[in-house]
Amino acid sequence: MRRNLHIKLVLIMVLLIVSLMVVVGAFLMNSVTGYYINDFYQQLADAFGQDNADFVRDLQTVTQDDEDAAAMLEEVLSAYAGILGVDRRNRNFFVLDGVTGRCLGGSANPPEGGIAVTPNISAALLGEEGFDSSVTADYMDAAIPITRGGHPYIIYILDSRETVRSLNAEMFSLIMEALALGLVISILLSFLLSKTMVDPLQRLTDGIEQVAQGDFSRKLEITSSDEIGQLTESFNAMAQQLETNIAELERAEQQRKDFVANVSHELRTPLTNIKSYAETLADGVGDLPAEMEHRFLGVILNESDRMTHILQDLLTLSRFDSGRSELRLTVFPFAKAVDDTYQAVLMDAQNHAHTVELRLPENLPQVRADRERIMQVMMNIVSNAIKYTPDGGRIALSAGQSGDRVWMEVDDNGIGIPESDRGRIFERFYRVDKARSRQSGGMGLGLSIAQEIMKQHEGRLYLVDKLEPGLTIRMELPVLGPGEEAGHGE
Ligand code: ATP
Ligand code: MG
């Protein structure tokens, strides 16, 4: 790529310089020639004009010893050579006979083969001034008819254009030199350009190749604020985004694998239990004491209940995941829901010798929510408190309103959750102490379901920091229900 762009750059520069020089050169040379021709005729027009009446009079007036008019004319012209610009080398004057056009004399010998009859001479032979020259011709001339002593003569000025030719040649070589210098500069410049343009592009290409191979470790350095810099910046942003997306995908994939493994594991335990108890019962039909049979059957029933429970939870989660679970919103008093939860768990709490305290402020508002789901969340966090607090503990339920949100908090003085696990307990199947919570029938799905429900309500479920042992967990939700702008106030 580098090669290619560089060659293109050099070519563009060279073409630019060459075309510029050609245009400038053509214009210059053309206008110098034009100026020179103009100047020639202007000078002659001035010489034969009113300002030089002396000159014209001297040409026309016959003097006493005027035997040879041509020689006299030559003498006058020689005297005025300056104003005619005659240098006797590149520009000469000749005196021609006005009738035959024959050369009678001049500042130099007439060119070999005589003086050609130019259009100007033809005009002068007809008695008109010949003041015309084509730009392309290699000479310029002027023929002025005059009469002296009753005889017509033609003053003929012939310029070989050698001056302008050598001027143009000089200019041409100058332009060539400038061209050569320009080319050298343009090649140097193109190196510089390629350094500032191609190099960053090359770096970008290398970076893209690296990313294409899945290596996101290197960020491209942004060396300029121009388009290439912007491109580099966008590329970095894109690579970063890609990296996060891939990481997210990998995490999701891992979660899915974990989920399947967890589900299999959770279902296998009760199934194994059911199988072994059922086998024992089948093997010893009639041999086992009735009291033992009864106990075994109880275990089997318990285990199948647990499986049903797991499957129900999984079904609920799967409905959330697929977005098929819709809230049945009704308006109900929040305080009543908290109180119902309290009444429902009271018996269970007393069985564990817990004291349960209920702190409900007056006039809590009505809320718009799915009552059954909200009750499910409340029940889960309160029964967690009962489960994970050693018997004889203290549990406090409180509720309140802040702004357009209501909250309920459950505080216990139980085993609490170690700092390292606090961030993870809302994950599916996550349990701090697997053995212990399985004993108490927990599968680690309760809080993840609860959090989904709170999200659906545009509410929140989170742990509250506390110093004393135990756990404080709080749920909050907008009074007006999900989808109401006013409900978003923080
Ligand atoms: P499930 O609710 O699905 O029957 P579970 O109660 O074990 O099972 P979650 O409610 O999701 O699951 O709780 C996840 C984990 O968080 C629990 O296993 C427990 O380790 C921890 N936990 C929850 N509440 C408390 C609490 N009040 N005190 C101490 N640990 C708790
Ligand atoms: Mg639970």
Short mmCIF file of C-alpha atoms and ligand atoms in Angstrom, two decimals:
data_model
loop_
_atom_site.label_atom_id
_atom_site.label_comp_id
_atom_site.label_asym_id
_atom_site.label_seq_id
_atom_site.Cartn_x
_atom_site.Cartn_y
_atom_site.Cartn_z
CA MET A 1 0.00 0.00 0.00
CA ARG A 2 2.79 2.34 0.96
CA ARG A 3 4.47 1.97 -2.41
CA ASN A 4 1.34 2.58 -4.33
CA LEU A 5 0.24 5.72 -2.55
CA HIS A 6 3.71 7.13 -2.64
CA ILE A 7 4.05 6.64 -6.38
CA LYS A 8 0.66 8.23 -6.89
CA LEU A 9 1.70 11.18 -4.79
CA VAL A 10 4.93 11.66 -6.73
CA LEU A 11 3.08 11.39 -10.03
CA ILE A 12 0.50 13.95 -8.99
CA MET A 13 3.18 16.38 -7.87
CA VAL A 14 5.24 15.92 -11.04
CA LEU A 15 2.22 16.37 -13.28
CA LEU A 16 1.23 19.44 -11.33
CA ILE A 17 4.65 21.06 -11.61
CA VAL A 18 5.08 20.20 -15.30
CA SER A 19 1.65 21.46 -16.31
CA LEU A 20 2.13 24.61 -14.26
CA MET A 21 5.48 25.31 -15.90
CA VAL A 22 4.15 24.63 -19.40
CA VAL A 23 1.24 27.01 -18.89
CA VAL A 24 3.36 29.72 -17.30
CA GLY A 25 6.09 29.32 -19.95
CA ALA A 26 3.68 29.50 -22.88
CA PHE A 27 2.01 32.60 -21.46
CA LEU A 28 5.28 34.30 -20.69
CA MET A 29 6.90 33.63 -24.06
CA ASN A 30 3.82 34.61 -25.94
CA SER A 31 3.38 37.84 -24.10
CA VAL A 32 7.07 38.76 -24.39
CA THR A 33 6.87 38.30 -28.17
CA GLY A 34 3.63 40.28 -28.27
CA TYR A 35 5.15 43.04 -26.19
CA TYR A 36 8.21 43.18 -28.40
CA ILE A 37 6.17 43.44 -31.60
CA ASN A 38 3.92 46.09 -30.08
CA ASP A 39 6.91 48.02 -28.88
CA PHE A 40 8.46 47.90 -32.37
CA TYR A 41 5.41 49.39 -34.08
CA GLN A 42 4.85 51.87 -31.29
CA GLN A 43 8.42 53.10 -31.64
CA LEU A 44 8.05 53.49 -35.42
CA ALA A 45 4.66 55.16 -35.07
CA ASP A 46 6.24 57.62 -32.64
CA ALA A 47 9.24 58.18 -34.94
CA PHE A 48 7.06 59.05 -37.92
CA GLY A 49 4.43 60.83 -35.80
CA GLN A 50 3.85 64.51 -35.08
CA ASP A 51 6.35 64.62 -32.21
CA ASN A 52 9.18 64.00 -34.68
CA ALA A 53 8.14 66.50 -37.32
CA ASP A 54 11.85 67.36 -37.85
CA PHE A 55 12.70 63.85 -38.85
CA VAL A 56 9.86 63.54 -41.37
CA ARG A 57 10.64 67.00 -42.76
CA ASP A 58 14.32 66.10 -43.14
CA LEU A 59 13.30 62.99 -45.02
CA GLN A 60 11.00 64.82 -47.39
CA THR A 61 12.76 68.15 -47.93
CA VAL A 62 15.14 68.34 -50.85
CA THR A 63 18.46 70.09 -50.06
CA GLN A 64 20.70 71.96 -52.55
CA ASP A 65 23.15 69.18 -53.19
CA ASP A 66 20.51 66.52 -53.52
CA GLU A 67 21.81 64.69 -56.59
CA ASP A 68 21.56 61.28 -54.98
CA ALA A 69 18.28 61.28 -53.07
CA ALA A 70 18.77 57.70 -51.85
CA ALA A 71 22.16 58.50 -50.32
CA MET A 72 20.66 61.61 -48.64
CA LEU A 73 17.79 59.57 -47.26
CA GLU A 74 20.28 57.04 -45.94
CA GLU A 75 22.19 59.81 -44.27
CA VAL A 76 19.07 61.24 -42.57
CA LEU A 77 18.00 57.78 -41.42
CA SER A 78 21.47 57.06 -40.05
CA ALA A 79 21.27 60.29 -38.10
CA TYR A 80 17.95 59.27 -36.60
CA ALA A 81 18.87 55.57 -36.15
CA GLY A 82 18.36 55.94 -32.39
CA ILE A 83 14.71 56.81 -32.50
CA LEU A 84 14.10 53.99 -34.98
CA GLY A 85 15.84 51.50 -32.70
CA VAL A 86 18.15 50.53 -35.55
CA ASP A 87 21.23 48.74 -34.18
CA ARG A 88 22.54 47.61 -37.59
CA ARG A 89 22.65 44.03 -36.41
CA ASN A 90 19.20 42.74 -35.58
CA ARG A 91 17.36 45.77 -36.94
CA ASN A 92 18.24 47.61 -40.12
CA PHE A 93 16.73 50.19 -42.37
CA PHE A 94 16.68 50.13 -46.14
CA VAL A 95 15.70 52.68 -48.71
CA LEU A 96 13.63 51.18 -51.50
CA ASP A 97 12.49 52.64 -54.71
CA GLY A 98 8.80 53.52 -54.37
CA VAL A 99 7.96 52.33 -57.85
CA THR A 100 10.07 49.21 -58.43
CA GLY A 101 10.70 48.18 -54.82
CA ARG A 102 14.40 47.89 -55.62
CA CYS A 103 16.83 48.35 -52.73
CA LEU A 104 18.75 51.59 -53.11
CA GLY A 105 20.80 51.36 -49.90
CA GLY A 106 20.53 50.82 -46.16
CA SER A 107 22.24 50.44 -42.82
CA ALA A 108 23.50 47.03 -43.89
CA ASN A 109 23.86 45.02 -47.02
CA PRO A 110 20.51 43.66 -48.13
CA PRO A 111 20.07 39.98 -47.25
CA GLU A 112 21.18 37.43 -49.83
CA GLY A 113 18.72 37.12 -52.65
CA GLY A 114 17.53 40.65 -52.08
CA ILE A 115 14.75 41.99 -49.95
CA ALA A 116 11.67 39.85 -50.21
CA VAL A 117 8.49 41.67 -51.09
CA THR A 118 6.52 41.36 -47.86
CA PRO A 119 2.85 42.33 -47.47
CA ASN A 120 4.04 45.56 -45.86
CA ILE A 121 6.22 46.43 -48.88
CA SER A 122 3.32 45.64 -51.19
CA ALA A 123 1.15 48.04 -49.18
CA ALA A 124 3.83 50.76 -49.37
CA LEU A 125 4.16 50.32 -53.13
CA LEU A 126 0.47 51.20 -53.25
CA GLY A 127 1.24 54.29 -51.19
CA GLU A 128 -0.03 52.98 -47.81
CA GLU A 129 1.93 52.54 -44.61
CA GLY A 130 2.72 48.86 -43.94
CA PHE A 131 2.60 48.35 -40.19
CA ASP A 132 1.69 44.71 -39.69
CA SER A 133 3.45 41.55 -38.61
CA SER A 134 2.21 38.08 -37.81
CA VAL A 135 3.21 36.78 -34.38
CA THR A 136 4.33 33.50 -35.91
CA ALA A 137 6.63 34.98 -38.58
CA ASP A 138 10.39 34.94 -37.84
CA TYR A 139 10.84 38.61 -38.71
CA MET A 140 8.94 41.85 -38.35
CA ASP A 141 9.01 44.81 -40.67
CA ALA A 142 7.44 48.13 -41.50
CA ALA A 143 7.34 49.96 -44.77
CA ILE A 144 6.62 53.71 -44.89
CA PRO A 145 6.16 55.40 -48.26
CA ILE A 146 7.54 58.93 -48.57
CA THR A 147 7.98 61.33 -51.40
CA ARG A 148 11.14 63.33 -51.90
CA GLY A 149 11.64 65.67 -54.76
CA GLY A 150 8.56 64.32 -56.45
CA HIS A 151 9.83 60.73 -56.43
CA PRO A 152 8.34 57.99 -54.22
CA TYR A 153 10.60 56.07 -51.92
CA ILE A 154 9.93 53.45 -49.27
CA ILE A 155 11.64 53.50 -45.88
CA TYR A 156 11.82 49.87 -44.94
CA ILE A 157 12.68 48.73 -41.41
CA LEU A 158 13.44 45.03 -41.01
CA ASP A 159 13.92 43.35 -37.64
CA SER A 160 15.16 39.76 -37.53
CA ARG A 161 13.51 39.23 -34.10
CA GLU A 162 16.82 37.86 -32.96
CA THR A 163 16.54 39.84 -29.73
CA VAL A 164 13.19 38.40 -28.77
CA ARG A 165 14.26 34.94 -29.90
CA SER A 166 17.32 34.98 -27.67
CA LEU A 167 15.19 36.44 -24.87
CA ASN A 168 12.73 33.60 -25.27
CA ALA A 169 15.51 31.05 -25.40
CA GLU A 170 16.90 32.51 -22.19
CA MET A 171 13.46 32.33 -20.62
CA PHE A 172 12.99 28.78 -21.84
CA SER A 173 16.18 27.61 -20.21
CA LEU A 174 15.17 29.46 -17.03
CA ILE A 175 11.84 27.71 -17.04
CA MET A 176 13.57 24.38 -17.59
CA GLU A 177 15.82 25.05 -14.63
CA ALA A 178 12.83 26.01 -12.52
CA LEU A 179 11.10 22.87 -13.69
CA ALA A 180 14.02 20.69 -12.65
CA LEU A 181 14.20 22.41 -9.28
CA GLY A 182 10.41 22.08 -8.91
CA LEU A 183 10.61 18.39 -9.64
CA VAL A 184 13.27 17.85 -7.04
CA ILE A 185 11.23 19.82 -4.50
CA SER A 186 8.06 17.96 -5.41
CA ILE A 187 9.72 14.60 -4.94
CA LEU A 188 11.08 15.70 -1.57
CA LEU A 189 7.65 17.04 -0.65
CA SER A 190 5.99 13.84 -1.67
CA PHE A 191 8.30 11.99 0.70
CA LEU A 192 7.26 14.33 3.46
CA LEU A 193 3.61 13.95 2.54
CA SER A 194 3.90 10.23 2.43
CA LYS A 195 5.49 10.36 5.86
CA THR A 196 2.62 12.37 7.30
CA MET A 197 -0.13 10.56 5.42
CA VAL A 198 1.00 7.11 4.47
CA ASP A 199 2.72 6.24 7.72
CA PRO A 200 -0.35 6.76 9.92
CA LEU A 201 -2.41 4.83 7.38
CA GLN A 202 0.13 2.05 7.53
CA ARG A 203 -0.06 2.00 11.31
CA LEU A 204 -3.84 1.93 11.06
CA THR A 205 -3.67 -1.00 8.66
CA ASP A 206 -1.36 -2.89 11.00
CA GLY A 207 -3.73 -2.20 13.89
CA ILE A 208 -6.73 -3.36 11.91
CA GLU A 209 -4.92 -6.54 10.96
CA GLN A 210 -4.14 -7.16 14.59
CA VAL A 211 -7.77 -6.66 15.59
CA ALA A 212 -8.88 -8.85 12.71
CA GLN A 213 -6.79 -11.59 14.28
CA GLY A 214 -8.62 -11.06 17.56
CA ASP A 215 -5.92 -9.13 19.42
CA PHE A 216 -7.46 -6.11 21.14
CA SER A 217 -4.60 -5.43 23.51
CA ARG A 218 -3.01 -2.54 21.57
CA LYS A 219 -4.62 0.85 21.26
CA LEU A 220 -3.57 2.87 18.22
CA GLU A 221 -1.75 6.08 19.04
CA ILE A 222 -3.49 9.21 17.77
CA THR A 223 -0.80 11.47 16.30
CA SER A 224 -2.89 14.15 14.62
CA SER A 225 -6.28 15.80 14.83
CA ASP A 226 -6.97 15.59 11.09
CA GLU A 227 -9.15 13.08 9.26
CA ILE A 228 -6.61 10.33 9.79
CA GLY A 229 -6.54 11.13 13.50
CA GLN A 230 -10.32 10.98 13.58
CA LEU A 231 -10.25 7.71 11.72
CA THR A 232 -7.79 6.30 14.24
CA GLU A 233 -9.97 7.51 17.07
CA SER A 234 -13.09 5.93 15.57
CA PHE A 235 -11.17 2.76 14.99
CA ASN A 236 -10.03 2.65 18.61
CA ALA A 237 -13.61 3.21 19.76
CA MET A 238 -14.80 0.47 17.45
CA ALA A 239 -12.15 -1.98 18.64
CA GLN A 240 -13.04 -1.18 22.24
CA GLN A 241 -16.74 -1.70 21.56
CA LEU A 242 -15.99 -4.95 19.79
CA GLU A 243 -13.91 -6.13 22.69
CA THR A 244 -16.67 -5.42 25.21
CA ASN A 245 -19.25 -7.05 22.98
CA ILE A 246 -17.15 -10.16 22.64
CA ALA A 247 -16.49 -10.25 26.37
CA GLU A 248 -20.23 -9.87 26.98
CA LEU A 249 -21.02 -12.66 24.55
CA GLU A 250 -18.48 -14.89 26.22
CA ARG A 251 -19.92 -14.10 29.62
CA ALA A 252 -23.45 -14.80 28.41
CA GLU A 253 -22.28 -18.07 26.93
CA GLN A 254 -20.60 -19.01 30.20
CA GLN A 255 -23.76 -18.09 32.12
CA ARG A 256 -25.83 -20.27 29.85
CA LYS A 257 -23.49 -23.21 30.38
CA ASP A 258 -23.51 -22.65 34.13
CA PHE A 259 -27.27 -22.41 34.08
CA VAL A 260 -27.71 -25.75 32.32
CA ALA A 261 -25.18 -27.36 34.66
CA ASN A 262 -26.95 -25.90 37.69
CA VAL A 263 -30.40 -26.96 36.58
CA SER A 264 -29.18 -30.51 35.91
CA HIS A 265 -27.48 -30.63 39.25
CA GLU A 266 -30.45 -29.23 41.16
CA LEU A 267 -32.83 -31.70 39.58
CA ARG A 268 -30.53 -34.66 39.95
CA THR A 269 -30.30 -34.44 43.75
CA PRO A 270 -34.05 -34.76 44.48
CA LEU A 271 -34.40 -37.35 41.71
CA THR A 272 -31.61 -39.48 43.20
CA ASN A 273 -33.25 -39.22 46.62
CA ILE A 274 -36.65 -40.19 45.26
CA LYS A 275 -35.15 -43.11 43.37
CA SER A 276 -33.22 -44.57 46.29
CA TYR A 277 -36.14 -44.24 48.74
CA ALA A 278 -38.58 -45.67 46.21
CA GLU A 279 -36.18 -48.62 45.56
CA THR A 280 -35.84 -49.36 49.26
CA LEU A 281 -39.61 -49.29 49.58
CA ALA A 282 -40.05 -51.55 46.54
CA ASP A 283 -37.41 -54.05 47.74
CA GLY A 284 -38.85 -54.38 51.19
CA VAL A 285 -42.56 -54.38 50.52
CA GLY A 286 -44.20 -55.83 53.62
CA ASP A 287 -40.87 -56.15 55.51
CA LEU A 288 -40.41 -52.53 56.57
CA PRO A 289 -42.02 -51.19 59.69
CA ALA A 290 -45.04 -49.03 58.88
CA GLU A 291 -43.47 -46.03 60.62
CA MET A 292 -40.39 -46.25 58.37
CA GLU A 293 -42.46 -46.63 55.20
CA HIS A 294 -44.36 -43.55 56.23
CA ARG A 295 -41.16 -41.57 56.69
CA PHE A 296 -39.76 -42.69 53.33
CA LEU A 297 -42.95 -41.72 51.55
CA GLY A 298 -42.74 -38.34 53.26
CA VAL A 299 -39.22 -37.82 51.88
CA ILE A 300 -40.38 -38.77 48.39
CA LEU A 301 -43.26 -36.30 48.57
CA ASN A 302 -40.97 -33.57 49.88
CA GLU A 303 -38.45 -34.12 47.14
CA SER A 304 -41.08 -34.06 44.41
CA ASP A 305 -42.45 -30.84 45.90
CA ARG A 306 -38.99 -29.41 45.72
CA MET A 307 -38.66 -30.39 42.08
CA THR A 308 -42.01 -28.81 41.30
CA HIS A 309 -40.82 -25.68 43.07
CA ILE A 310 -37.58 -25.57 41.05
CA LEU A 311 -39.43 -26.11 37.81
CA GLN A 312 -41.92 -23.38 38.65
CA ASP A 313 -39.11 -20.95 39.36
CA LEU A 314 -37.35 -21.90 36.15
CA LEU A 315 -40.56 -21.39 34.23
CA THR A 316 -40.98 -17.95 35.77
CA LEU A 317 -37.42 -16.99 34.84
CA SER A 318 -37.79 -18.31 31.32
CA ARG A 319 -40.94 -16.21 30.92
CA PHE A 320 -39.01 -13.14 32.05
CA ASP A 321 -36.20 -13.95 29.66
CA SER A 322 -38.45 -14.35 26.67
CA GLY A 323 -40.38 -11.23 27.59
CA ARG A 324 -43.62 -13.18 27.66
CA SER A 325 -44.35 -12.30 31.25
CA GLU A 326 -46.65 -9.33 31.55
CA LEU A 327 -47.49 -7.48 34.71
CA ARG A 328 -51.09 -7.43 35.87
CA LEU A 329 -51.17 -3.93 37.25
CA THR A 330 -53.71 -2.98 39.88
CA VAL A 331 -53.82 -0.18 42.40
CA PHE A 332 -53.55 -1.32 46.01
CA PRO A 333 -52.39 0.09 49.38
CA PHE A 334 -48.66 -0.55 49.81
CA ALA A 335 -48.93 -0.75 53.60
CA LYS A 336 -51.48 -3.55 53.31
CA ALA A 337 -49.11 -5.64 51.18
CA VAL A 338 -46.32 -5.22 53.74
CA ASP A 339 -48.69 -6.13 56.56
CA ASP A 340 -49.94 -9.22 54.68
CA THR A 341 -46.36 -10.38 54.22
CA TYR A 342 -45.74 -9.88 57.92
CA GLN A 343 -48.83 -11.90 58.86
CA ALA A 344 -47.91 -14.68 56.41
CA VAL A 345 -44.41 -15.29 57.79
CA LEU A 346 -45.19 -14.69 61.45
CA MET A 347 -45.94 -18.33 62.16
CA ASP A 348 -42.75 -19.56 60.44
CA ALA A 349 -40.70 -16.95 62.33
CA GLN A 350 -42.18 -17.99 65.65
CA ASN A 351 -41.29 -21.60 64.88
CA HIS A 352 -37.68 -20.42 64.74
CA ALA A 353 -38.12 -18.32 67.88
CA HIS A 354 -37.40 -15.09 65.93
CA THR A 355 -38.86 -11.82 67.08
CA VAL A 356 -40.35 -9.95 64.13
CA GLU A 357 -40.89 -6.22 64.38
CA LEU A 358 -43.11 -4.31 61.95
CA ARG A 359 -42.59 -0.56 61.53
CA LEU A 360 -45.21 0.92 59.22
CA PRO A 361 -45.67 4.69 59.01
CA GLU A 362 -49.18 6.08 58.66
CA ASN A 363 -50.64 7.12 55.31
CA LEU A 364 -48.38 5.18 52.93
CA PRO A 365 -49.83 5.72 49.44
CA GLN A 366 -51.59 3.38 47.09
CA VAL A 367 -49.28 1.94 44.46
CA ARG A 368 -49.87 0.77 40.93
CA ALA A 369 -48.16 -2.61 40.53
CA ASP A 370 -48.65 -6.35 40.06
CA ARG A 371 -49.68 -7.20 43.63
CA GLU A 372 -48.97 -10.91 43.39
CA ARG A 373 -45.45 -10.37 42.10
CA ILE A 374 -44.69 -7.67 44.65
CA MET A 375 -45.88 -10.01 47.38
CA GLN A 376 -43.60 -12.71 45.93
CA VAL A 377 -40.60 -10.37 46.25
CA MET A 378 -41.52 -9.39 49.82
CA MET A 379 -42.08 -13.00 50.84
CA ASN A 380 -38.74 -14.02 49.39
CA ILE A 381 -36.67 -11.44 51.20
CA VAL A 382 -38.49 -11.95 54.50
CA SER A 383 -38.23 -15.74 54.30
CA ASN A 384 -34.55 -15.40 53.44
CA ALA A 385 -34.13 -13.40 56.64
CA ILE A 386 -35.89 -16.16 58.56
CA LYS A 387 -33.86 -18.89 56.84
CA TYR A 388 -30.45 -17.26 57.18
CA THR A 389 -30.79 -16.10 60.78
CA PRO A 390 -30.02 -18.61 63.52
CA ASP A 391 -33.03 -19.42 65.72
CA GLY A 392 -33.93 -16.76 68.22
CA GLY A 393 -32.92 -13.92 65.94
CA ARG A 394 -34.38 -10.47 65.50
CA ILE A 395 -35.97 -9.40 62.22
CA ALA A 396 -37.35 -5.96 61.43
CA LEU A 397 -39.71 -5.03 58.58
CA SER A 398 -40.01 -1.35 57.81
CA ALA A 399 -41.54 0.64 54.99
CA GLY A 400 -41.72 4.24 53.89
CA GLN A 401 -42.01 6.69 51.07
CA SER A 402 -39.36 8.93 49.54
CA GLY A 403 -40.49 11.23 46.79
CA ASP A 404 -42.63 9.34 44.34
CA ARG A 405 -41.25 5.98 45.43
CA VAL A 406 -42.14 3.61 48.24
CA TRP A 407 -39.79 1.12 49.84
CA MET A 408 -39.74 -1.85 52.16
CA GLU A 409 -36.67 -2.92 54.06
CA VAL A 410 -35.94 -6.21 55.85
CA ASP A 411 -33.23 -6.18 58.46
CA ASP A 412 -31.96 -9.25 60.34
CA ASN A 413 -29.13 -10.10 62.72
CA GLY A 414 -28.36 -13.41 61.02
CA ILE A 415 -25.29 -14.79 59.31
CA GLY A 416 -25.08 -11.97 56.80
CA ILE A 417 -23.21 -12.16 53.52
CA PRO A 418 -19.42 -11.91 53.19
CA GLU A 419 -18.19 -8.86 51.32
CA SER A 420 -16.90 -10.97 48.41
CA ASP A 421 -20.32 -12.52 47.78
CA ARG A 422 -22.47 -9.41 48.08
CA GLY A 423 -22.15 -8.58 44.40
CA ARG A 424 -23.25 -11.99 43.24
CA ILE A 425 -26.26 -13.04 45.27
CA PHE A 426 -28.69 -11.78 42.62
CA GLU A 427 -27.25 -14.24 40.11
CA ARG A 428 -29.23 -17.32 39.28
CA PHE A 429 -28.41 -20.33 41.47
CA TYR A 430 -25.94 -18.31 43.49
CA ARG A 431 -25.81 -19.33 47.13
CA VAL A 432 -23.18 -18.28 49.62
CA ASP A 433 -23.08 -21.60 51.40
CA LYS A 434 -24.47 -24.24 49.08
CA ALA A 435 -24.71 -27.05 51.64
CA ARG A 436 -26.45 -24.91 54.20
CA SER A 437 -29.01 -23.34 51.89
CA ARG A 438 -29.83 -26.61 50.19
CA GLN A 439 -30.57 -28.00 53.63
CA SER A 440 -33.07 -25.22 54.06
CA GLY A 441 -34.50 -25.94 50.62
CA GLY A 442 -32.96 -22.91 48.89
CA MET A 443 -31.86 -23.06 45.26
CA GLY A 444 -30.54 -19.57 44.84
CA LEU A 445 -33.27 -18.52 42.43
CA GLY A 446 -35.41 -16.42 44.79
CA LEU A 447 -33.39 -13.20 44.65
CA SER A 448 -32.77 -13.37 40.90
CA ILE A 449 -36.52 -13.71 40.32
CA ALA A 450 -37.20 -10.92 42.80
CA GLN A 451 -34.78 -8.64 41.04
CA GLU A 452 -36.36 -9.33 37.64
CA ILE A 453 -39.76 -8.45 39.08
CA MET A 454 -38.45 -5.18 40.52
CA LYS A 455 -36.82 -4.31 37.19
CA GLN A 456 -40.11 -4.91 35.41
CA HIS A 457 -41.69 -2.43 37.81
CA GLU A 458 -38.86 0.05 37.17
CA GLY A 459 -37.99 -0.35 40.81
CA ARG A 460 -34.87 -1.63 42.54
CA LEU A 461 -33.75 -4.41 44.88
CA TYR A 462 -30.43 -3.92 46.62
CA LEU A 463 -28.37 -4.54 49.72
CA VAL A 464 -28.03 -1.71 52.20
CA ASP A 465 -24.67 -1.28 53.89
CA LYS A 466 -24.69 -1.89 57.60
CA LEU A 467 -22.11 -2.30 60.32
CA GLU A 468 -23.79 -4.76 62.70
CA PRO A 469 -23.91 -8.46 61.83
CA GLY A 470 -26.76 -9.62 59.64
CA LEU A 471 -28.22 -8.30 56.44
CA THR A 472 -30.37 -5.38 55.34
CA ILE A 473 -32.07 -5.62 52.00
CA ARG A 474 -34.38 -3.06 50.46
CA MET A 475 -36.88 -3.04 47.63
CA GLU A 476 -38.32 0.12 46.17
CA LEU A 477 -40.77 0.91 43.42
CA PRO A 478 -42.47 3.91 41.80
CA VAL A 479 -45.87 4.77 43.24
CA LEU A 480 -47.38 5.43 39.82
CA GLY A 481 -46.17 2.15 38.42
CA PRO A 482 -43.90 1.34 35.47
CA GLY A 483 -44.07 3.41 32.32
CA GLU A 484 -45.06 6.63 34.11
CA GLU A 485 -42.58 9.44 33.57
CA ALA A 486 -43.15 10.86 37.05
CA GLY A 487 -42.19 7.47 38.44
CA HIS A 488 -38.57 7.88 37.38
CA GLY A 489 -37.73 10.65 39.85
CA GLU A 490 -34.66 9.88 41.91
P1 ATP B 1 -34.58 -19.76 46.93
O1 ATP B 1 -34.91 -18.38 47.33
O2 ATP B 1 -34.42 -19.93 45.46
O3 ATP B 1 -35.41 -20.75 47.58
P2 ATP B 1 -32.19 -19.09 48.32
O4 ATP B 1 -32.94 -18.39 49.37
O5 ATP B 1 -30.96 -19.81 48.71
O6 ATP B 1 -33.09 -20.04 47.47
P3 ATP B 1 -31.90 -16.51 47.19
O7 ATP B 1 -33.12 -16.05 47.85
O8 ATP B 1 -31.68 -16.09 45.76
O9 ATP B 1 -31.74 -18.07 47.22
O10 ATP B 1 -30.65 -16.03 47.99
C1 ATP B 1 -29.35 -16.26 47.46
C2 ATP B 1 -28.33 -16.46 48.56
O11 ATP B 1 -28.14 -15.25 49.28
C3 ATP B 1 -28.77 -17.42 49.61
O12 ATP B 1 -28.43 -18.74 49.25
C4 ATP B 1 -27.97 -16.96 50.83
O13 ATP B 1 -26.69 -17.51 50.78
C5 ATP B 1 -27.85 -15.48 50.62
N1 ATP B 1 -28.84 -14.74 51.42
C6 ATP B 1 -30.04 -14.28 51.02
N2 ATP B 1 -30.67 -13.62 52.02
C7 ATP B 1 -29.84 -13.68 53.09
C8 ATP B 1 -29.92 -13.18 54.44
N3 ATP B 1 -30.98 -12.49 54.88
N4 ATP B 1 -28.88 -13.41 55.28
C9 ATP B 1 -27.79 -14.10 54.84
N5 ATP B 1 -27.66 -14.59 53.57
C10 ATP B 1 -28.68 -14.39 52.72
MG MG B 2 -34.65 -17.09 48.94
#
